[in-house]
Coordinates of C-alpha atoms in Angstrom, one line a residue:
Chain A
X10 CA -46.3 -1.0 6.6
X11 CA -48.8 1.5 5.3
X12 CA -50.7 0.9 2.4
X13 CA -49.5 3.9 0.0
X14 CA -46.7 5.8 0.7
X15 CA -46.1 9.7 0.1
X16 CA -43.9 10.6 -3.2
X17 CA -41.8 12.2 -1.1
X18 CA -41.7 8.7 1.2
X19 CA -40.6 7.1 -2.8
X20 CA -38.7 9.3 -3.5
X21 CA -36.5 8.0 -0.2
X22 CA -36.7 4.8 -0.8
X23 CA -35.5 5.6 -4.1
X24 CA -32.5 7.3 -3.3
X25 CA -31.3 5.1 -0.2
X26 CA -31.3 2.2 -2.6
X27 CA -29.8 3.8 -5.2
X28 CA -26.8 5.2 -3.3
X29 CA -26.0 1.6 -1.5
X30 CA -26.0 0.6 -5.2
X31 CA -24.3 3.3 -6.6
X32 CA -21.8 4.0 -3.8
X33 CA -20.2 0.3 -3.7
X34 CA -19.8 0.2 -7.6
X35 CA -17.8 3.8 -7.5
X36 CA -15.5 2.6 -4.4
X37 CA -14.2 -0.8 -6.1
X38 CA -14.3 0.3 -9.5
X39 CA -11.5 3.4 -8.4
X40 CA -9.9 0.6 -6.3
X41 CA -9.7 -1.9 -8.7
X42 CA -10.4 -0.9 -12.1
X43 CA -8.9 2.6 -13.1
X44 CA -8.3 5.9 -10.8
X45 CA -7.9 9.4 -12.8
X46 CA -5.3 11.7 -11.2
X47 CA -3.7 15.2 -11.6
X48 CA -0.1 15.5 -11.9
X49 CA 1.2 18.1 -9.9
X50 CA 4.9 19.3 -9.7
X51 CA 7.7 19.5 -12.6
X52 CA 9.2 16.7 -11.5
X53 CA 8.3 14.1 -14.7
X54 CA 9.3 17.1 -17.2
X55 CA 8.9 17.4 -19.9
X56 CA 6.9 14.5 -20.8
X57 CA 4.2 15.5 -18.2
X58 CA 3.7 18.7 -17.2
X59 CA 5.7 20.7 -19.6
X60 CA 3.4 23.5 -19.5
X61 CA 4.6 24.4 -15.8
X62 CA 2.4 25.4 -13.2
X63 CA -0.7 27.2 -16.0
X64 CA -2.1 23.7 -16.5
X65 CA -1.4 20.6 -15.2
X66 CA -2.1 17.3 -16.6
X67 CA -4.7 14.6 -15.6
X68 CA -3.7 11.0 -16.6
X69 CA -5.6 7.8 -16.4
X70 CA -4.1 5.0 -13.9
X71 CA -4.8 1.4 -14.8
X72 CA -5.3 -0.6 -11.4
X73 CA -6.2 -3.5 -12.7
X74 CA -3.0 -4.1 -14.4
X75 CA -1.2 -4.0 -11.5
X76 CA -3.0 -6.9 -9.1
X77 CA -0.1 -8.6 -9.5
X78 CA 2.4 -5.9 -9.0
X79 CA 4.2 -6.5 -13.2
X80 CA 5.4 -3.7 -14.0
X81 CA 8.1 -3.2 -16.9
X82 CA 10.9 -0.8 -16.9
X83 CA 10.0 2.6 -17.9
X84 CA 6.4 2.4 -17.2
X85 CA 5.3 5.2 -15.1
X86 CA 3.7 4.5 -12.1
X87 CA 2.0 6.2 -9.2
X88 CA 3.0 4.8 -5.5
X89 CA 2.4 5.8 -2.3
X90 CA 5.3 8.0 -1.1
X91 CA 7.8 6.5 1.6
X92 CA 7.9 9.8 3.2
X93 CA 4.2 10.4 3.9
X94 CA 1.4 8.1 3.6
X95 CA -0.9 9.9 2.6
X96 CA 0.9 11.4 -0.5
X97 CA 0.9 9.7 -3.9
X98 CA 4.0 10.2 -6.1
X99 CA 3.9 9.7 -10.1
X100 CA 7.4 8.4 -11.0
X101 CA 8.9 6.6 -13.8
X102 CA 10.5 2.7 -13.3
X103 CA 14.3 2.7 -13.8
X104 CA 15.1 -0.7 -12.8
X105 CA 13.2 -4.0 -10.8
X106 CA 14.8 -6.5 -8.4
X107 CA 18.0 -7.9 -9.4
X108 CA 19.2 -4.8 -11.6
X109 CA 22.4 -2.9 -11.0
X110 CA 21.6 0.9 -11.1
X111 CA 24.3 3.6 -11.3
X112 CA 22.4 6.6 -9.1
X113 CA 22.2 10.3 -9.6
X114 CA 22.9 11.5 -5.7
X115 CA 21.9 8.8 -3.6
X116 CA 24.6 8.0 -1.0
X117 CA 26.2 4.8 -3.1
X118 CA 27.1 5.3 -6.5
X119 CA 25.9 1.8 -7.5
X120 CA 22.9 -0.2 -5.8
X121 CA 21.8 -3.6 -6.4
X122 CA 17.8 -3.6 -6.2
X123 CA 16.9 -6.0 -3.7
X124 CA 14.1 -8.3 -4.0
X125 CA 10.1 -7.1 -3.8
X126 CA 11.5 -3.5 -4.7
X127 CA 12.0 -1.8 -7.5
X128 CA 13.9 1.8 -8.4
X129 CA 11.5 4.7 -9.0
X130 CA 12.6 8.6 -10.8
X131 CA 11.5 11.1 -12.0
X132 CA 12.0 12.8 -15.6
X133 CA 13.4 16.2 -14.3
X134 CA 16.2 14.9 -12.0
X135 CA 17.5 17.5 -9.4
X136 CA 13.8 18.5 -9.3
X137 CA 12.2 15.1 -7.9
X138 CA 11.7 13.6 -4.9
X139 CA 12.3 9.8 -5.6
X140 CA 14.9 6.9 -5.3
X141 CA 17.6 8.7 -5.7
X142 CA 16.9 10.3 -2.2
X143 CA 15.0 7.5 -0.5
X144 CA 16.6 4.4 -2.3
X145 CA 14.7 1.4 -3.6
X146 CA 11.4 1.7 -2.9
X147 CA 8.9 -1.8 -1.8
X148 CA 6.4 -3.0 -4.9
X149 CA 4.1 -3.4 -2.0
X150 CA 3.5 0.9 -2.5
X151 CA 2.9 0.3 -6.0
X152 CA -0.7 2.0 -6.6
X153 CA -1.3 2.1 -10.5
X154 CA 0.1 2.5 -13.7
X155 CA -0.3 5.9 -16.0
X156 CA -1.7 4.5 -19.1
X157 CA -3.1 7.5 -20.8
X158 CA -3.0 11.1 -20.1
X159 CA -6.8 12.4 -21.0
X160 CA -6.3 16.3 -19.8
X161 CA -5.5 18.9 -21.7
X162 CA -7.6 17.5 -24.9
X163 CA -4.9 18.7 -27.4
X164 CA -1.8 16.4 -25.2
X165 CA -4.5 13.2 -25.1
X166 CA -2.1 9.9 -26.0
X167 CA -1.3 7.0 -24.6
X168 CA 1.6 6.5 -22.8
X169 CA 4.4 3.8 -23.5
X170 CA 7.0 2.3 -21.5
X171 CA 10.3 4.0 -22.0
X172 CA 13.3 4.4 -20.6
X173 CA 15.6 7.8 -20.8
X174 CA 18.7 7.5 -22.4
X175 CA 21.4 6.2 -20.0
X176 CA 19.0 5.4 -17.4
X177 CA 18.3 1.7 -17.3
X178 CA 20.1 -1.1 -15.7
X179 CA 23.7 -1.7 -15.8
X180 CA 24.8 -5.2 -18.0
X181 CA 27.3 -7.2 -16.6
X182 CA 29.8 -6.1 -18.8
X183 CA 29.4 -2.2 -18.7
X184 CA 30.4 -2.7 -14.8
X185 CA 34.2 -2.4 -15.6
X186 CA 35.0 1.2 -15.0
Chain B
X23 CA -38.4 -17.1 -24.2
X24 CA -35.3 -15.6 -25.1
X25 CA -36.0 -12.4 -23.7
X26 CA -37.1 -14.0 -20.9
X27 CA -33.9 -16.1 -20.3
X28 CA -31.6 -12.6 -21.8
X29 CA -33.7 -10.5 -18.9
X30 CA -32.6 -12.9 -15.8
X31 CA -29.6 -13.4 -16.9
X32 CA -28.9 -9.9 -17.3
X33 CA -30.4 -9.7 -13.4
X34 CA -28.3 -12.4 -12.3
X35 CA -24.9 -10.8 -13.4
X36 CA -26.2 -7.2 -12.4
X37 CA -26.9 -9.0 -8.6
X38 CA -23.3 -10.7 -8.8
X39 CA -21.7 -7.2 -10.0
X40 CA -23.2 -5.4 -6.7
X41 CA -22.6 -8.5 -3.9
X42 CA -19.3 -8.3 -5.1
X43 CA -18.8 -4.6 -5.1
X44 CA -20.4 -4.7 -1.6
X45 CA -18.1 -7.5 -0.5
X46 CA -15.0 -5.9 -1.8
X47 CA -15.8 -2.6 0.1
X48 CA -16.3 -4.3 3.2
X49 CA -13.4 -6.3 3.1
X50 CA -11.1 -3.2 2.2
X51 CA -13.1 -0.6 4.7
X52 CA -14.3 -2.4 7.1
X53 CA -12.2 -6.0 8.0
X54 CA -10.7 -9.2 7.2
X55 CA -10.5 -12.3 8.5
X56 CA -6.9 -13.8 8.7
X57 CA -5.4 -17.1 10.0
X58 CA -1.9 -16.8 11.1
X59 CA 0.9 -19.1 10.6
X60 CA 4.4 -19.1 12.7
X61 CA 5.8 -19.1 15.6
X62 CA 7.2 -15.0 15.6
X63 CA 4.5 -13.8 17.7
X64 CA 4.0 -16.3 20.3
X65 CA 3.2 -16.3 22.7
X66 CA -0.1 -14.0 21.5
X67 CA -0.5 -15.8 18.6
X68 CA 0.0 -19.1 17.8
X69 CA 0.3 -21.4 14.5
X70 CA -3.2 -21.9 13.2
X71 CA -5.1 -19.2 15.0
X72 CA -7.9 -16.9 13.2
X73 CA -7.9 -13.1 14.0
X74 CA -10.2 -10.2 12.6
X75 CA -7.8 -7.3 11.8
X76 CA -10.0 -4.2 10.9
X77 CA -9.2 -1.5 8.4
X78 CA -11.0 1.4 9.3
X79 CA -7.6 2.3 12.0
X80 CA -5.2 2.0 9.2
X81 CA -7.1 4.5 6.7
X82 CA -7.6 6.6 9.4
X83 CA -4.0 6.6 10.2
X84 CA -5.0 6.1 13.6
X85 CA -2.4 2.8 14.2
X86 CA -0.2 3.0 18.0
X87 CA 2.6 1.8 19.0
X88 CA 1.4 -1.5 20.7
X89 CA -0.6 -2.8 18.0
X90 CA -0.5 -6.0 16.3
X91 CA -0.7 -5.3 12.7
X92 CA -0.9 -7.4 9.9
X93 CA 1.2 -5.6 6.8
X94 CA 2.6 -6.3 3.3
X95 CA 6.2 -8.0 3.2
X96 CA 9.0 -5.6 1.9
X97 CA 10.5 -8.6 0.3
X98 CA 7.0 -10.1 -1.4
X99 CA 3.8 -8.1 -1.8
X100 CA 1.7 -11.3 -2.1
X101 CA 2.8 -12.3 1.2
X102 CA 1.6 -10.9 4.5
X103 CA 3.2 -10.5 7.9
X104 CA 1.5 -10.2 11.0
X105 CA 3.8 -8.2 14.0
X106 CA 3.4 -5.5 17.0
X107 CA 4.2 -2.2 16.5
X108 CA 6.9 -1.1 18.7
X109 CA 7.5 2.4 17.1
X110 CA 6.2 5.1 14.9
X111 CA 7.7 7.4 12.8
X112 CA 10.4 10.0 15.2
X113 CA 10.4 7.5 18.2
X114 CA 13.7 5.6 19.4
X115 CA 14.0 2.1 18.8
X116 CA 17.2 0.3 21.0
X117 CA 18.8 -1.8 18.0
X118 CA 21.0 -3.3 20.4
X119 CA 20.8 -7.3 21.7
X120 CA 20.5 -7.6 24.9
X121 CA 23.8 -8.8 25.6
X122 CA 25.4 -6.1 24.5
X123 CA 27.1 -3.8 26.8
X124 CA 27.2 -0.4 25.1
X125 CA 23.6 0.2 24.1
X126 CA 22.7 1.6 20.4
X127 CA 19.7 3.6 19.2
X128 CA 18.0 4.8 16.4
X129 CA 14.9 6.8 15.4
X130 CA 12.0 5.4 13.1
X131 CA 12.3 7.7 9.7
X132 CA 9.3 9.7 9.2
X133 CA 6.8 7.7 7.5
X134 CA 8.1 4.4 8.2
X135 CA 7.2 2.1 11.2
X136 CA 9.6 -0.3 13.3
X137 CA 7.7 -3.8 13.4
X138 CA 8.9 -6.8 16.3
X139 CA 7.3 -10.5 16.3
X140 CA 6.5 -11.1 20.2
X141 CA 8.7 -14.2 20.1
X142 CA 11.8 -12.3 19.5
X143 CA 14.4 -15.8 19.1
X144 CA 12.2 -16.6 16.0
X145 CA 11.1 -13.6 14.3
X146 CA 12.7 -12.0 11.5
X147 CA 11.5 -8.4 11.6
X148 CA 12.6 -4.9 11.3
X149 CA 15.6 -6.0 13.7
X150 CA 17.0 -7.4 10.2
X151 CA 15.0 -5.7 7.4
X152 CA 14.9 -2.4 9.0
X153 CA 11.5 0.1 9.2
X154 CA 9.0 -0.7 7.0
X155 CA 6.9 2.1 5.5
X156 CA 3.6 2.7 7.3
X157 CA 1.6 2.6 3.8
X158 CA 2.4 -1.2 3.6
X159 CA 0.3 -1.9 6.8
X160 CA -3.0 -3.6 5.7
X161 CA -4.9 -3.9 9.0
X162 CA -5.0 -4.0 13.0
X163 CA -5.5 -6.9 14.5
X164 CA -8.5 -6.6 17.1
X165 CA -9.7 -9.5 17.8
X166 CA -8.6 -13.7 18.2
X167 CA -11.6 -15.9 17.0
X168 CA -10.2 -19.4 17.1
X169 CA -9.4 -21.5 19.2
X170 CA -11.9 -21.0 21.2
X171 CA -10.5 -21.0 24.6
X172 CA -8.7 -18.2 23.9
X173 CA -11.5 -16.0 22.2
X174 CA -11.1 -12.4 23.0
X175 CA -9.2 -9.3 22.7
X176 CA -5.1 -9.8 22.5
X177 CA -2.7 -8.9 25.0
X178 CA 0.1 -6.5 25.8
X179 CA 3.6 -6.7 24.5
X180 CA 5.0 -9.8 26.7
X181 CA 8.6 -7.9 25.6
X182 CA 9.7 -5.2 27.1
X183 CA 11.1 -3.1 24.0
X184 CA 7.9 -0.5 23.5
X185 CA 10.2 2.8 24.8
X186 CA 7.5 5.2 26.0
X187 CA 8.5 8.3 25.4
X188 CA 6.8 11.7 27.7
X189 CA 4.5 12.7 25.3
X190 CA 2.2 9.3 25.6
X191 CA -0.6 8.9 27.8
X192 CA -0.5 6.8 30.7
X193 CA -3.8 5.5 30.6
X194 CA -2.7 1.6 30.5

């Protein structure tokens, strides 16, 4: 090895091991920790999105709180669509295995979730692209949670679990229609 | 001294931080080493054996009909299974025993994949549970590492149910 090197020989060294430093970090921090996404589409209005297509949202996804695939009823969540692979689909949770849903268009009016899959749709129903046309979908797909949306500055809040009125598992008792 | 102890501790954790960040990538980009239990794919693979499945085919989205995959279970995403591929999304999968005298088909939905163990009495697979979709797949299994004597590369569908359709290569 020689003796001195050039600056411009540091300035290499510098940089390779700064990038295998630097490069490993980003990759399991967005794969573990947290992941930002834009929302794109209309079909979680109006809660995100309601602006149409002038601006769309960007909201934080927690990773880490999904290791263990929990989720709770009306979180929203961001899977990886059924459909395509390579597509990622922000949806709210309607029900998780076990529940009786009563569906908006799917071809049986009542579905019981079975186990390791829960039932995924969106806000703006006739304008998504969820369970309702590709039925329960596998926790296995489950990429992250939305936590908090952080884009545009003036809609910046964090985001709760709810459920819409009327859509939410069916107790026992309300079956007897 | 406290500095002193504050400083390397501080290096230590930093150190730990980057291994693991290292280690994590590699395991997710790069492969896994996995040891199989069950009888479903024998006889391929066997109760006990080690294989390294690699990642890099399943990001690339470069998995064929043929492979031996190792993917999440529908049922239980803490639990893997490890089957062949016998079709991909648009090809024709006979759902029909054997036995049967009027033959029945179906096509894979598009983004899903049809999964069968290679011991097809003892494997519970897409034949009950249906297509799977293809983002549940984890890895491809390349290679058998233990037992010894059977070190090496694993081998073709002992089952004839892989339908190739005109389109495929016949380069096998």
């Amino acid at each position: 090895m020689a003796q001195q090197m050039t600056t411009g020989q540091r300035y290499l060294r510098a940089f390779v091991s700064g990038f295998f430093v630097a490069v490993p970090i980003t990759v399991t921090v967005l794969d573990r920790l947290a992941y930002v996404a834009r929302v794109e589409g209309a079909s979680m209005q109006p809660f995100l999105n309601p602006g149409g297509g002038s601006e769309c949202d960007v909201v934080l996804l927690n990773r880490w709180s999904v290791r263990n695939y929990q989720v709770q009823r009306g979180d929203i969540v961001s899977v990886v669509s059924p459909r395509n692979p390579k597509q990622k689909i922000i949806k709210r949770v309607i029900g998780l295995e076990g529940d009786f849903i009563r569906t908006l268009g799917y071809k049986n009016r009542y579905v019981r979730i079975p186990d390791g899959h829960f039932w995924i749709e969106g806000d703006h129903h006739g304008h998504s692209l969820d369970s309702n046309s590709f039925g329960p979908v596998s926790v296995g797909l489950l990429h992250g949670r939305a936590s908090h949306i952080i884009w545009p500055p003036n809609r910046w809040q964090q985001i709760k679990p709810s459920l819409p009125l009327n859509r939410g598992p069916l107790d026992t008792e309300e079956k007897q229609e | 001294m406290l500095r002193r102890v504050l400083g390397q501790t501080l290096g230590f954790v930093g150190y730990t931080i980057q291994y693991g960040c290292i280690a994590h990538c590699a395991f997710e980009y790069i492969g896994e080493f996995v040891v199989c239990s069950g009888p479903s794919m024998e006889p391929t693979i066997v109760n006990h054996d080690v294989v390294f499945s690699e990642r890099m085919s399943r990001h690339l989205f470069k998995i064929q009909k043929g492979d031996i995959v190792i993917a999440k279970s529908p049922f239980d995403p803490n639990m893997n299974i490890c089957k062949r591929v016998i079709g991909l999304e648009g090809d024709k999968i006979c759902t029909s025993a054997p036995s049967d005298l009027f033959k029945t088909h179906t096509y894979v939905p598009k983004g899903h994949i049809w999964l069968e163990g290679d011991n097809l009495k003892n494997s519970t697979d897409s034949r009950s549970y249906g297509p799977i979709p293809y983002a549940l797949i984890r890895g491809r299994v390349c290679l058998k590492l233990w037992p010894p004597h059977s070190f090496g590369t694993l081998s073709e569908s002992p089952t004839q149910r892989i339908i190739k359709s005109p389109s495929d290569s016949d380069s096998d």
